[in-house]
Amino acid sequence: MSECTHDCSSCGESCGERTTPMDLHAPCNELSSVGKVIAVVSGKGGVGKSTVTCSLAAAMARLGKKTAVLDADITGPSVPTAFGIHEHAVGSELGIYPAVSKGGVALMSLNLLTENETDPVIWRGPVIAGTVKQFWTDVIWGDVDYMFVDMPPGTGDVPLTVFQSLPVDGVIVVTSPQDLVSMIVTKAVKMAEMMNIPILGLVENYSYFKCPDCGGEHALFGESKVEQVAAGLGLKVLAKLPIDPALAAACDEGRVEEYQPNPMAGVAEALVAGRV
């Protein structure tokens, strides 16, 4: 065994001195009080995770809850665009102030800090992970009932940083009805379990397309397997969302809060009621 550096986040050894994720949680800004922290994760990209996150946050705000979104997808930040926010965040000696949407959702994303929204982020993993941690420690979130963390896909540096640095109360896994779903979902679930983070359930996006002419539902990406996968992992299916071009357009145009019916309204209500 090499000499201990006392940095358990970068060490794979199992020893008596090892700290747990709870011991590593970083304090949030002293002017912030955050209630529930829920991470929205996916095992792979392209499943509409950010749309699910933004819809869930918008639904929670409509229920009268003080809501925030921490955009941890540093290299692909899309949260501000969905809420129609394009100005820069501002700060003071006390910290950084999040942007606030028309519906009252507090947001922090790298797109609010770069000179141009289209500037690429060409950083190595540790720098990206450090930035995500600063979104928690340096941002003046104020009073928040529910914070949703929009995670990058996979099980790399950023998810590890979030699970270790933030007091995550639960994880929602977003997936799609494709053949690899079982393996991909299982990887994400196992990571959360290894970090002792409860998995609240699964959301299947792009589950079906409802024909506007005949009203029939068509499984464009194949028949859903999410029920079987959830049963095998002992998890709940929180929602099965359709392919909805109108919702995609609303996100592109910064109108995610206006879109109705909100596909994640039922999940938001279940969270508030303690059913998940």
Short mmCIF file of N, CA, C and O in Angstrom, two decimals, residues 2-125:
data_model
loop_
_atom_site.label_atom_id
_atom_site.label_comp_id
_atom_site.label_asym_id
_atom_site.label_seq_id
_atom_site.Cartn_x
_atom_site.Cartn_y
_atom_site.Cartn_z
N SER A 2 0.53 2.23 -0.84
CA SER A 2 1.29 3.46 -0.88
C SER A 2 0.96 4.33 0.32
O SER A 2 -0.02 4.09 1.04
N GLU A 3 1.79 5.35 0.56
CA GLU A 3 1.57 6.23 1.70
C GLU A 3 0.22 6.94 1.58
O GLU A 3 -0.16 7.41 0.52
N CYS A 4 -0.52 7.01 2.69
CA CYS A 4 -1.85 7.61 2.68
C CYS A 4 -1.78 9.11 2.46
O CYS A 4 -0.99 9.81 3.11
N THR A 5 -2.61 9.60 1.53
CA THR A 5 -2.69 11.04 1.27
C THR A 5 -3.88 11.68 1.98
O THR A 5 -4.07 12.89 1.92
N HIS A 6 -4.69 10.83 2.65
CA HIS A 6 -5.90 11.28 3.35
C HIS A 6 -6.95 11.86 2.41
O HIS A 6 -7.83 12.60 2.83
N ASP A 7 -6.85 11.53 1.13
CA ASP A 7 -7.85 11.94 0.15
C ASP A 7 -8.58 10.69 -0.33
O ASP A 7 -8.19 10.05 -1.30
N CYS A 8 -9.65 10.33 0.39
CA CYS A 8 -10.35 9.08 0.10
C CYS A 8 -11.07 9.11 -1.24
O CYS A 8 -11.39 8.06 -1.80
N SER A 9 -11.34 10.30 -1.77
CA SER A 9 -12.06 10.39 -3.03
C SER A 9 -11.26 9.89 -4.21
O SER A 9 -11.80 9.54 -5.24
N SER A 10 -9.91 9.84 -4.06
CA SER A 10 -9.07 9.38 -5.16
C SER A 10 -8.36 8.08 -4.84
O SER A 10 -7.42 7.70 -5.52
N CYS A 11 -8.81 7.41 -3.79
CA CYS A 11 -8.13 6.19 -3.33
C CYS A 11 -9.05 5.00 -3.41
O CYS A 11 -10.23 5.08 -3.06
N GLY A 12 -8.53 3.89 -3.90
CA GLY A 12 -9.33 2.68 -4.02
C GLY A 12 -9.11 1.69 -2.89
O GLY A 12 -9.70 0.61 -2.88
N GLU A 13 -8.24 2.03 -1.94
CA GLU A 13 -7.95 1.12 -0.83
C GLU A 13 -9.12 1.05 0.15
O GLU A 13 -9.88 2.01 0.33
N SER A 14 -9.27 -0.09 0.78
CA SER A 14 -10.27 -0.25 1.84
C SER A 14 -9.52 -0.42 3.15
O SER A 14 -8.91 -1.44 3.42
N CYS A 15 -9.55 0.64 3.95
CA CYS A 15 -8.79 0.59 5.20
C CYS A 15 -9.63 1.16 6.34
O CYS A 15 -10.68 1.78 6.12
N GLY A 16 -9.14 1.00 7.55
CA GLY A 16 -9.87 1.45 8.72
C GLY A 16 -10.00 2.95 8.82
O GLY A 16 -10.86 3.46 9.54
N GLU A 17 -9.14 3.68 8.12
CA GLU A 17 -9.18 5.14 8.19
C GLU A 17 -10.06 5.76 7.10
O GLU A 17 -10.23 6.97 7.05
N ARG A 18 -10.63 4.91 6.25
CA ARG A 18 -11.39 5.43 5.11
C ARG A 18 -12.64 6.14 5.59
O ARG A 18 -13.39 5.64 6.44
N THR A 19 -12.88 7.33 5.05
CA THR A 19 -14.08 8.07 5.40
C THR A 19 -15.22 7.68 4.48
O THR A 19 -15.02 7.15 3.39
N THR A 20 -16.43 7.91 4.92
CA THR A 20 -17.62 7.60 4.14
C THR A 20 -18.02 8.82 3.34
O THR A 20 -17.58 9.94 3.63
N PRO A 21 -18.90 8.65 2.33
CA PRO A 21 -19.37 9.81 1.58
C PRO A 21 -19.96 10.89 2.48
O PRO A 21 -19.79 12.07 2.22
N MET A 22 -20.65 10.51 3.57
CA MET A 22 -21.23 11.50 4.45
C MET A 22 -20.16 12.38 5.08
O MET A 22 -20.34 13.57 5.29
N ASP A 23 -18.99 11.78 5.40
CA ASP A 23 -17.91 12.54 6.00
C ASP A 23 -17.33 13.56 5.03
O ASP A 23 -16.73 14.54 5.45
N LEU A 24 -17.49 13.33 3.74
CA LEU A 24 -16.85 14.17 2.74
C LEU A 24 -17.74 15.29 2.24
O LEU A 24 -17.31 16.11 1.45
N HIS A 25 -18.99 15.34 2.69
CA HIS A 25 -19.90 16.36 2.19
C HIS A 25 -19.36 17.75 2.46
O HIS A 25 -18.94 18.08 3.57
N ALA A 26 -19.37 18.57 1.41
CA ALA A 26 -18.91 19.95 1.55
C ALA A 26 -20.06 20.82 2.05
O ALA A 26 -21.22 20.57 1.71
N PRO A 27 -19.76 21.83 2.85
CA PRO A 27 -20.84 22.73 3.31
C PRO A 27 -21.31 23.61 2.17
O PRO A 27 -20.52 24.04 1.33
N CYS A 28 -22.62 23.88 2.11
CA CYS A 28 -23.09 24.82 1.11
C CYS A 28 -22.80 26.24 1.60
O CYS A 28 -22.36 26.44 2.73
N ASN A 29 -23.01 27.20 0.73
CA ASN A 29 -22.77 28.59 1.09
C ASN A 29 -23.52 28.94 2.37
O ASN A 29 -24.65 28.51 2.59
N GLU A 30 -22.88 29.75 3.24
CA GLU A 30 -23.47 30.05 4.55
C GLU A 30 -24.79 30.82 4.44
O GLU A 30 -25.56 30.87 5.41
N LEU A 31 -25.06 31.40 3.29
CA LEU A 31 -26.32 32.12 3.09
C LEU A 31 -27.36 31.23 2.42
O LEU A 31 -28.39 31.72 1.96
N SER A 32 -27.09 29.93 2.35
CA SER A 32 -27.99 28.99 1.69
C SER A 32 -28.55 27.99 2.69
O SER A 32 -27.88 27.62 3.66
N SER A 33 -29.77 27.56 2.43
CA SER A 33 -30.40 26.50 3.21
C SER A 33 -31.15 25.60 2.23
O SER A 33 -32.19 26.00 1.70
N VAL A 34 -30.58 24.44 1.96
CA VAL A 34 -31.13 23.55 0.93
C VAL A 34 -31.74 22.32 1.60
O VAL A 34 -31.09 21.66 2.41
N GLY A 35 -33.00 22.04 1.26
CA GLY A 35 -33.69 20.89 1.82
C GLY A 35 -33.31 19.60 1.13
O GLY A 35 -32.23 19.06 1.34
N LYS A 36 -34.15 19.11 0.26
CA LYS A 36 -33.90 17.85 -0.45
C LYS A 36 -33.02 18.09 -1.68
O LYS A 36 -33.25 19.02 -2.45
N VAL A 37 -32.02 17.24 -1.86
CA VAL A 37 -31.16 17.26 -3.04
C VAL A 37 -31.38 15.97 -3.80
O VAL A 37 -31.14 14.88 -3.27
N ILE A 38 -31.84 16.08 -5.04
CA ILE A 38 -32.14 14.91 -5.85
C ILE A 38 -31.35 14.97 -7.14
O ILE A 38 -31.44 15.95 -7.89
N ALA A 39 -30.55 13.95 -7.39
CA ALA A 39 -29.73 13.88 -8.60
C ALA A 39 -30.49 13.14 -9.68
O ALA A 39 -31.08 12.08 -9.43
N VAL A 40 -30.49 13.71 -10.89
CA VAL A 40 -31.13 13.07 -12.04
C VAL A 40 -30.01 12.54 -12.93
O VAL A 40 -29.21 13.31 -13.46
N VAL A 41 -29.92 11.23 -13.07
CA VAL A 41 -28.79 10.60 -13.73
C VAL A 41 -29.25 9.75 -14.90
O VAL A 41 -30.43 9.41 -15.04
N SER A 42 -28.29 9.41 -15.76
CA SER A 42 -28.53 8.46 -16.85
C SER A 42 -27.26 7.68 -17.10
O SER A 42 -26.16 8.20 -16.91
N GLY A 43 -27.42 6.45 -17.51
CA GLY A 43 -26.24 5.63 -17.80
C GLY A 43 -25.60 5.97 -19.12
O GLY A 43 -24.44 5.65 -19.36
N LYS A 44 -26.34 6.64 -20.00
CA LYS A 44 -25.83 7.01 -21.31
C LYS A 44 -26.44 8.35 -21.73
O LYS A 44 -27.42 8.81 -21.15
N GLY A 45 -25.83 8.98 -22.73
CA GLY A 45 -26.34 10.24 -23.23
C GLY A 45 -27.50 10.04 -24.19
O GLY A 45 -27.78 8.92 -24.64
N GLY A 46 -28.19 11.14 -24.50
CA GLY A 46 -29.23 11.11 -25.50
C GLY A 46 -30.57 10.58 -25.06
O GLY A 46 -31.41 10.24 -25.89
N VAL A 47 -30.80 10.50 -23.74
CA VAL A 47 -32.08 9.97 -23.25
C VAL A 47 -33.03 11.09 -22.78
O VAL A 47 -34.10 10.81 -22.26
N GLY A 48 -32.62 12.35 -22.96
CA GLY A 48 -33.49 13.45 -22.57
C GLY A 48 -33.47 13.75 -21.09
O GLY A 48 -34.44 14.26 -20.54
N LYS A 49 -32.34 13.48 -20.45
CA LYS A 49 -32.22 13.68 -18.99
C LYS A 49 -32.43 15.13 -18.59
O LYS A 49 -33.12 15.42 -17.61
N SER A 50 -31.84 16.06 -19.34
CA SER A 50 -31.98 17.47 -18.99
C SER A 50 -33.43 17.94 -19.15
O SER A 50 -33.93 18.73 -18.34
N THR A 51 -34.12 17.46 -20.16
CA THR A 51 -35.54 17.79 -20.33
C THR A 51 -36.35 17.28 -19.15
O THR A 51 -37.23 17.99 -18.64
N VAL A 52 -36.05 16.07 -18.71
CA VAL A 52 -36.74 15.51 -17.55
C VAL A 52 -36.45 16.35 -16.30
O VAL A 52 -37.35 16.68 -15.53
N THR A 53 -35.17 16.73 -16.11
CA THR A 53 -34.79 17.53 -14.95
C THR A 53 -35.51 18.87 -14.95
O THR A 53 -36.07 19.29 -13.92
N CYS A 54 -35.49 19.56 -16.08
CA CYS A 54 -36.12 20.88 -16.16
C CYS A 54 -37.63 20.79 -15.99
O CYS A 54 -38.24 21.65 -15.32
N SER A 55 -38.24 19.79 -16.58
CA SER A 55 -39.69 19.61 -16.42
C SER A 55 -40.04 19.32 -14.97
O SER A 55 -41.04 19.84 -14.45
N LEU A 56 -39.23 18.52 -14.30
CA LEU A 56 -39.47 18.20 -12.90
C LEU A 56 -39.34 19.44 -12.02
O LEU A 56 -40.15 19.68 -11.13
N ALA A 57 -38.32 20.25 -12.28
CA ALA A 57 -38.12 21.47 -11.52
C ALA A 57 -39.28 22.44 -11.74
O ALA A 57 -39.78 23.07 -10.80
N ALA A 58 -39.72 22.57 -12.99
CA ALA A 58 -40.85 23.45 -13.30
C ALA A 58 -42.12 22.98 -12.61
O ALA A 58 -42.89 23.79 -12.08
N ALA A 59 -42.33 21.66 -12.60
CA ALA A 59 -43.51 21.10 -11.94
C ALA A 59 -43.46 21.34 -10.44
O ALA A 59 -44.48 21.67 -9.80
N MET A 60 -42.28 21.20 -9.84
CA MET A 60 -42.15 21.41 -8.40
C MET A 60 -42.41 22.87 -8.03
O MET A 60 -43.05 23.16 -7.02
N ALA A 61 -41.91 23.78 -8.86
CA ALA A 61 -42.13 25.20 -8.59
C ALA A 61 -43.62 25.54 -8.68
O ALA A 61 -44.13 26.36 -7.91
N ARG A 62 -44.34 24.91 -9.60
CA ARG A 62 -45.79 25.14 -9.73
C ARG A 62 -46.55 24.66 -8.49
O ARG A 62 -47.67 25.12 -8.23
N LEU A 63 -45.94 23.73 -7.75
CA LEU A 63 -46.56 23.26 -6.51
C LEU A 63 -46.28 24.20 -5.34
O LEU A 63 -46.68 23.93 -4.21
N GLY A 64 -45.58 25.29 -5.64
CA GLY A 64 -45.30 26.29 -4.60
C GLY A 64 -44.04 26.03 -3.81
O GLY A 64 -43.79 26.71 -2.81
N LYS A 65 -43.22 25.10 -4.26
CA LYS A 65 -41.98 24.80 -3.56
C LYS A 65 -40.84 25.65 -4.10
O LYS A 65 -40.76 25.91 -5.31
N LYS A 66 -39.95 26.08 -3.21
CA LYS A 66 -38.76 26.82 -3.63
C LYS A 66 -37.81 25.81 -4.27
O LYS A 66 -37.35 24.89 -3.60
N THR A 67 -37.53 26.02 -5.53
CA THR A 67 -36.87 25.01 -6.35
C THR A 67 -35.60 25.55 -6.99
O THR A 67 -35.53 26.72 -7.35
N ALA A 68 -34.61 24.68 -7.13
CA ALA A 68 -33.34 25.06 -7.77
C ALA A 68 -32.85 23.93 -8.65
O ALA A 68 -33.19 22.76 -8.43
N VAL A 69 -32.06 24.30 -9.65
CA VAL A 69 -31.40 23.30 -10.51
C VAL A 69 -29.92 23.63 -10.54
O VAL A 69 -29.51 24.73 -10.91
N LEU A 70 -29.10 22.67 -10.15
CA LEU A 70 -27.65 22.76 -10.28
C LEU A 70 -27.27 21.96 -11.52
O LEU A 70 -27.43 20.73 -11.54
N ASP A 71 -26.80 22.64 -12.54
CA ASP A 71 -26.46 22.00 -13.81
C ASP A 71 -25.04 21.46 -13.72
O ASP A 71 -24.07 22.18 -13.93
N ALA A 72 -24.92 20.17 -13.41
CA ALA A 72 -23.61 19.55 -13.25
C ALA A 72 -23.07 18.98 -14.56
O ALA A 72 -21.97 18.44 -14.59
N ASP A 73 -23.83 19.13 -15.65
CA ASP A 73 -23.38 18.65 -16.96
C ASP A 73 -22.53 19.77 -17.58
O ASP A 73 -22.97 20.50 -18.47
N ILE A 74 -21.30 19.89 -17.10
CA ILE A 74 -20.45 21.04 -17.41
C ILE A 74 -20.14 21.15 -18.91
O ILE A 74 -20.15 22.25 -19.48
N THR A 75 -19.88 20.05 -19.57
CA THR A 75 -19.50 20.11 -20.98
C THR A 75 -20.71 20.15 -21.91
O THR A 75 -20.54 20.36 -23.11
N GLY A 76 -21.90 19.97 -21.37
CA GLY A 76 -23.11 20.04 -22.19
C GLY A 76 -24.23 20.73 -21.47
O GLY A 76 -25.33 20.18 -21.34
N PRO A 77 -23.99 21.95 -20.96
CA PRO A 77 -25.01 22.62 -20.15
C PRO A 77 -26.16 23.13 -21.00
O PRO A 77 -25.98 23.93 -21.91
N SER A 78 -27.37 22.67 -20.69
CA SER A 78 -28.53 23.07 -21.48
C SER A 78 -29.66 23.61 -20.62
O SER A 78 -30.69 24.05 -21.16
N VAL A 79 -29.51 23.59 -19.31
CA VAL A 79 -30.58 24.01 -18.41
C VAL A 79 -30.98 25.48 -18.62
O VAL A 79 -32.19 25.78 -18.72
N PRO A 80 -30.04 26.44 -18.68
CA PRO A 80 -30.47 27.83 -18.86
C PRO A 80 -31.29 28.06 -20.13
O PRO A 80 -32.26 28.82 -20.12
N THR A 81 -30.91 27.39 -21.22
CA THR A 81 -31.64 27.54 -22.48
C THR A 81 -33.09 27.10 -22.33
O THR A 81 -34.01 27.77 -22.81
N ALA A 82 -33.32 25.98 -21.64
CA ALA A 82 -34.68 25.48 -21.47
C ALA A 82 -35.55 26.46 -20.69
O ALA A 82 -36.77 26.54 -20.92
N PHE A 83 -34.93 27.22 -19.79
CA PHE A 83 -35.68 28.19 -18.98
C PHE A 83 -35.64 29.60 -19.59
O PHE A 83 -36.16 30.55 -18.99
N GLY A 84 -35.01 29.74 -20.74
CA GLY A 84 -34.98 31.04 -21.41
C GLY A 84 -34.06 32.05 -20.77
O GLY A 84 -34.27 33.26 -20.88
N ILE A 85 -33.02 31.57 -20.10
CA ILE A 85 -32.07 32.46 -19.41
C ILE A 85 -30.77 32.52 -20.20
O ILE A 85 -30.15 31.49 -20.47
N HIS A 86 -30.34 33.73 -20.55
CA HIS A 86 -29.13 33.88 -21.36
C HIS A 86 -28.15 34.91 -20.77
O HIS A 86 -27.07 35.09 -21.31
N GLU A 87 -28.54 35.59 -19.70
CA GLU A 87 -27.63 36.58 -19.10
C GLU A 87 -26.59 35.89 -18.23
O GLU A 87 -26.71 34.70 -17.91
N HIS A 88 -25.57 36.64 -17.84
CA HIS A 88 -24.52 36.08 -17.00
C HIS A 88 -24.91 36.15 -15.53
O HIS A 88 -25.66 37.04 -15.10
N ALA A 89 -24.39 35.19 -14.77
CA ALA A 89 -24.56 35.23 -13.32
C ALA A 89 -23.67 36.35 -12.76
O ALA A 89 -22.66 36.71 -13.36
N VAL A 90 -24.07 36.88 -11.63
CA VAL A 90 -23.28 37.93 -10.98
C VAL A 90 -22.87 37.45 -9.60
O VAL A 90 -23.47 36.53 -9.04
N GLY A 91 -21.85 38.10 -9.05
CA GLY A 91 -21.36 37.69 -7.74
C GLY A 91 -20.92 38.86 -6.91
O GLY A 91 -20.89 40.01 -7.36
N SER A 92 -20.58 38.57 -5.68
CA SER A 92 -20.05 39.56 -4.74
C SER A 92 -19.04 38.86 -3.87
O SER A 92 -18.70 37.69 -4.09
N GLU A 93 -18.57 39.56 -2.85
CA GLU A 93 -17.62 38.94 -1.94
C GLU A 93 -18.26 37.81 -1.14
O GLU A 93 -17.57 36.98 -0.54
N LEU A 94 -19.59 37.74 -1.17
CA LEU A 94 -20.31 36.70 -0.43
C LEU A 94 -20.46 35.41 -1.23
O LEU A 94 -20.69 34.35 -0.66
N GLY A 95 -20.38 35.50 -2.56
CA GLY A 95 -20.55 34.32 -3.40
C GLY A 95 -21.16 34.68 -4.74
O GLY A 95 -21.23 35.85 -5.12
N ILE A 96 -21.63 33.66 -5.45
CA ILE A 96 -22.23 33.83 -6.76
C ILE A 96 -23.75 33.72 -6.62
O ILE A 96 -24.25 32.83 -5.92
N TYR A 97 -24.47 34.62 -7.28
CA TYR A 97 -25.92 34.58 -7.24
C TYR A 97 -26.46 33.79 -8.42
O TYR A 97 -26.07 34.02 -9.57
N PRO A 98 -27.36 32.84 -8.16
CA PRO A 98 -27.92 32.06 -9.28
C PRO A 98 -28.87 32.92 -10.10
O PRO A 98 -29.41 33.92 -9.62
N ALA A 99 -29.06 32.54 -11.34
CA ALA A 99 -30.10 33.15 -12.15
C ALA A 99 -31.45 32.62 -11.66
O ALA A 99 -31.53 31.54 -11.06
N VAL A 100 -32.50 33.38 -11.89
CA VAL A 100 -33.83 32.96 -11.46
C VAL A 100 -34.77 33.04 -12.66
O VAL A 100 -34.84 34.07 -13.34
N SER A 101 -35.49 31.97 -12.92
CA SER A 101 -36.40 31.90 -14.06
C SER A 101 -37.68 32.68 -13.78
O SER A 101 -37.95 33.13 -12.65
N LYS A 102 -38.51 32.83 -14.79
CA LYS A 102 -39.79 33.52 -14.64
C LYS A 102 -40.66 32.83 -13.60
O LYS A 102 -41.42 33.49 -12.89
N GLY A 103 -40.55 31.51 -13.50
CA GLY A 103 -41.34 30.76 -12.54
C GLY A 103 -40.71 30.66 -11.17
O GLY A 103 -41.25 29.96 -10.29
N GLY A 104 -39.56 31.30 -10.98
CA GLY A 104 -38.94 31.33 -9.67
C GLY A 104 -37.92 30.24 -9.40
O GLY A 104 -37.47 30.07 -8.26
N VAL A 105 -37.53 29.48 -10.42
CA VAL A 105 -36.54 28.42 -10.24
C VAL A 105 -35.13 29.03 -10.27
O VAL A 105 -34.77 29.72 -11.23
N ALA A 106 -34.34 28.77 -9.23
CA ALA A 106 -32.96 29.25 -9.17
C ALA A 106 -32.07 28.30 -9.97
O ALA A 106 -32.19 27.07 -9.85
N LEU A 107 -31.16 28.85 -10.79
CA LEU A 107 -30.34 28.04 -11.68
C LEU A 107 -28.88 28.43 -11.59
O LEU A 107 -28.55 29.61 -11.48
N MET A 108 -28.01 27.44 -11.66
CA MET A 108 -26.58 27.71 -11.84
C MET A 108 -26.03 26.71 -12.84
O MET A 108 -26.24 25.51 -12.73
N SER A 109 -25.36 27.27 -13.84
CA SER A 109 -24.81 26.48 -14.94
C SER A 109 -23.57 27.17 -15.45
O SER A 109 -23.44 28.40 -15.34
N LEU A 110 -22.66 26.42 -16.04
CA LEU A 110 -21.46 27.03 -16.60
C LEU A 110 -21.80 28.01 -17.71
O LEU A 110 -21.08 28.97 -17.93
N ASN A 111 -22.92 27.79 -18.41
CA ASN A 111 -23.32 28.71 -19.47
C ASN A 111 -23.61 30.12 -18.95
O ASN A 111 -23.62 31.07 -19.72
N LEU A 112 -23.83 30.24 -17.65
CA LEU A 112 -24.07 31.55 -17.05
C LEU A 112 -22.77 32.25 -16.69
O LEU A 112 -22.79 33.41 -16.26
N LEU A 113 -21.65 31.56 -16.87
CA LEU A 113 -20.35 32.11 -16.47
C LEU A 113 -19.40 32.32 -17.64
O LEU A 113 -18.50 33.14 -17.56
N THR A 114 -19.60 31.59 -18.74
CA THR A 114 -18.71 31.74 -19.89
C THR A 114 -19.08 33.00 -20.69
O THR A 114 -20.22 33.47 -20.62
N GLU A 115 -18.12 33.52 -21.43
CA GLU A 115 -18.36 34.75 -22.19
C GLU A 115 -19.45 34.54 -23.23
O GLU A 115 -20.33 35.40 -23.42
N ASN A 116 -19.40 33.40 -23.91
CA ASN A 116 -20.41 33.07 -24.92
C ASN A 116 -20.99 31.70 -24.62
O ASN A 116 -20.27 30.79 -24.18
N GLU A 117 -22.28 31.54 -24.88
CA GLU A 117 -22.94 30.26 -24.62
C GLU A 117 -22.34 29.12 -25.43
O GLU A 117 -22.40 27.96 -25.02
N THR A 118 -21.77 29.46 -26.59
CA THR A 118 -21.25 28.42 -27.48
C THR A 118 -19.77 28.11 -27.24
O THR A 118 -19.19 27.29 -27.95
N ASP A 119 -19.15 28.78 -26.25
CA ASP A 119 -17.74 28.50 -25.96
C ASP A 119 -17.60 27.07 -25.45
O ASP A 119 -18.29 26.67 -24.50
N PRO A 120 -16.70 26.26 -26.04
CA PRO A 120 -16.53 24.89 -25.56
C PRO A 120 -15.77 24.86 -24.23
O PRO A 120 -14.97 25.75 -23.94
N VAL A 121 -16.04 23.84 -23.44
CA VAL A 121 -15.33 23.64 -22.18
C VAL A 121 -14.31 22.53 -22.41
O VAL A 121 -14.66 21.36 -22.49
N ILE A 122 -13.05 22.93 -22.54
CA ILE A 122 -11.99 21.94 -22.83
C ILE A 122 -11.15 21.80 -21.56
O ILE A 122 -10.05 22.32 -21.44
N TRP A 123 -11.73 21.11 -20.60
CA TRP A 123 -11.10 20.93 -19.29
C TRP A 123 -10.93 19.45 -19.01
O TRP A 123 -11.68 18.60 -19.49
N ARG A 124 -9.95 19.16 -18.16
CA ARG A 124 -9.80 17.79 -17.68
C ARG A 124 -10.76 17.53 -16.52
O ARG A 124 -11.28 18.45 -15.89
N GLY A 125 -10.95 16.24 -16.25
CA GLY A 125 -11.93 15.81 -15.26
C GLY A 125 -11.85 16.49 -13.91
O GLY A 125 -12.87 16.95 -13.38
#
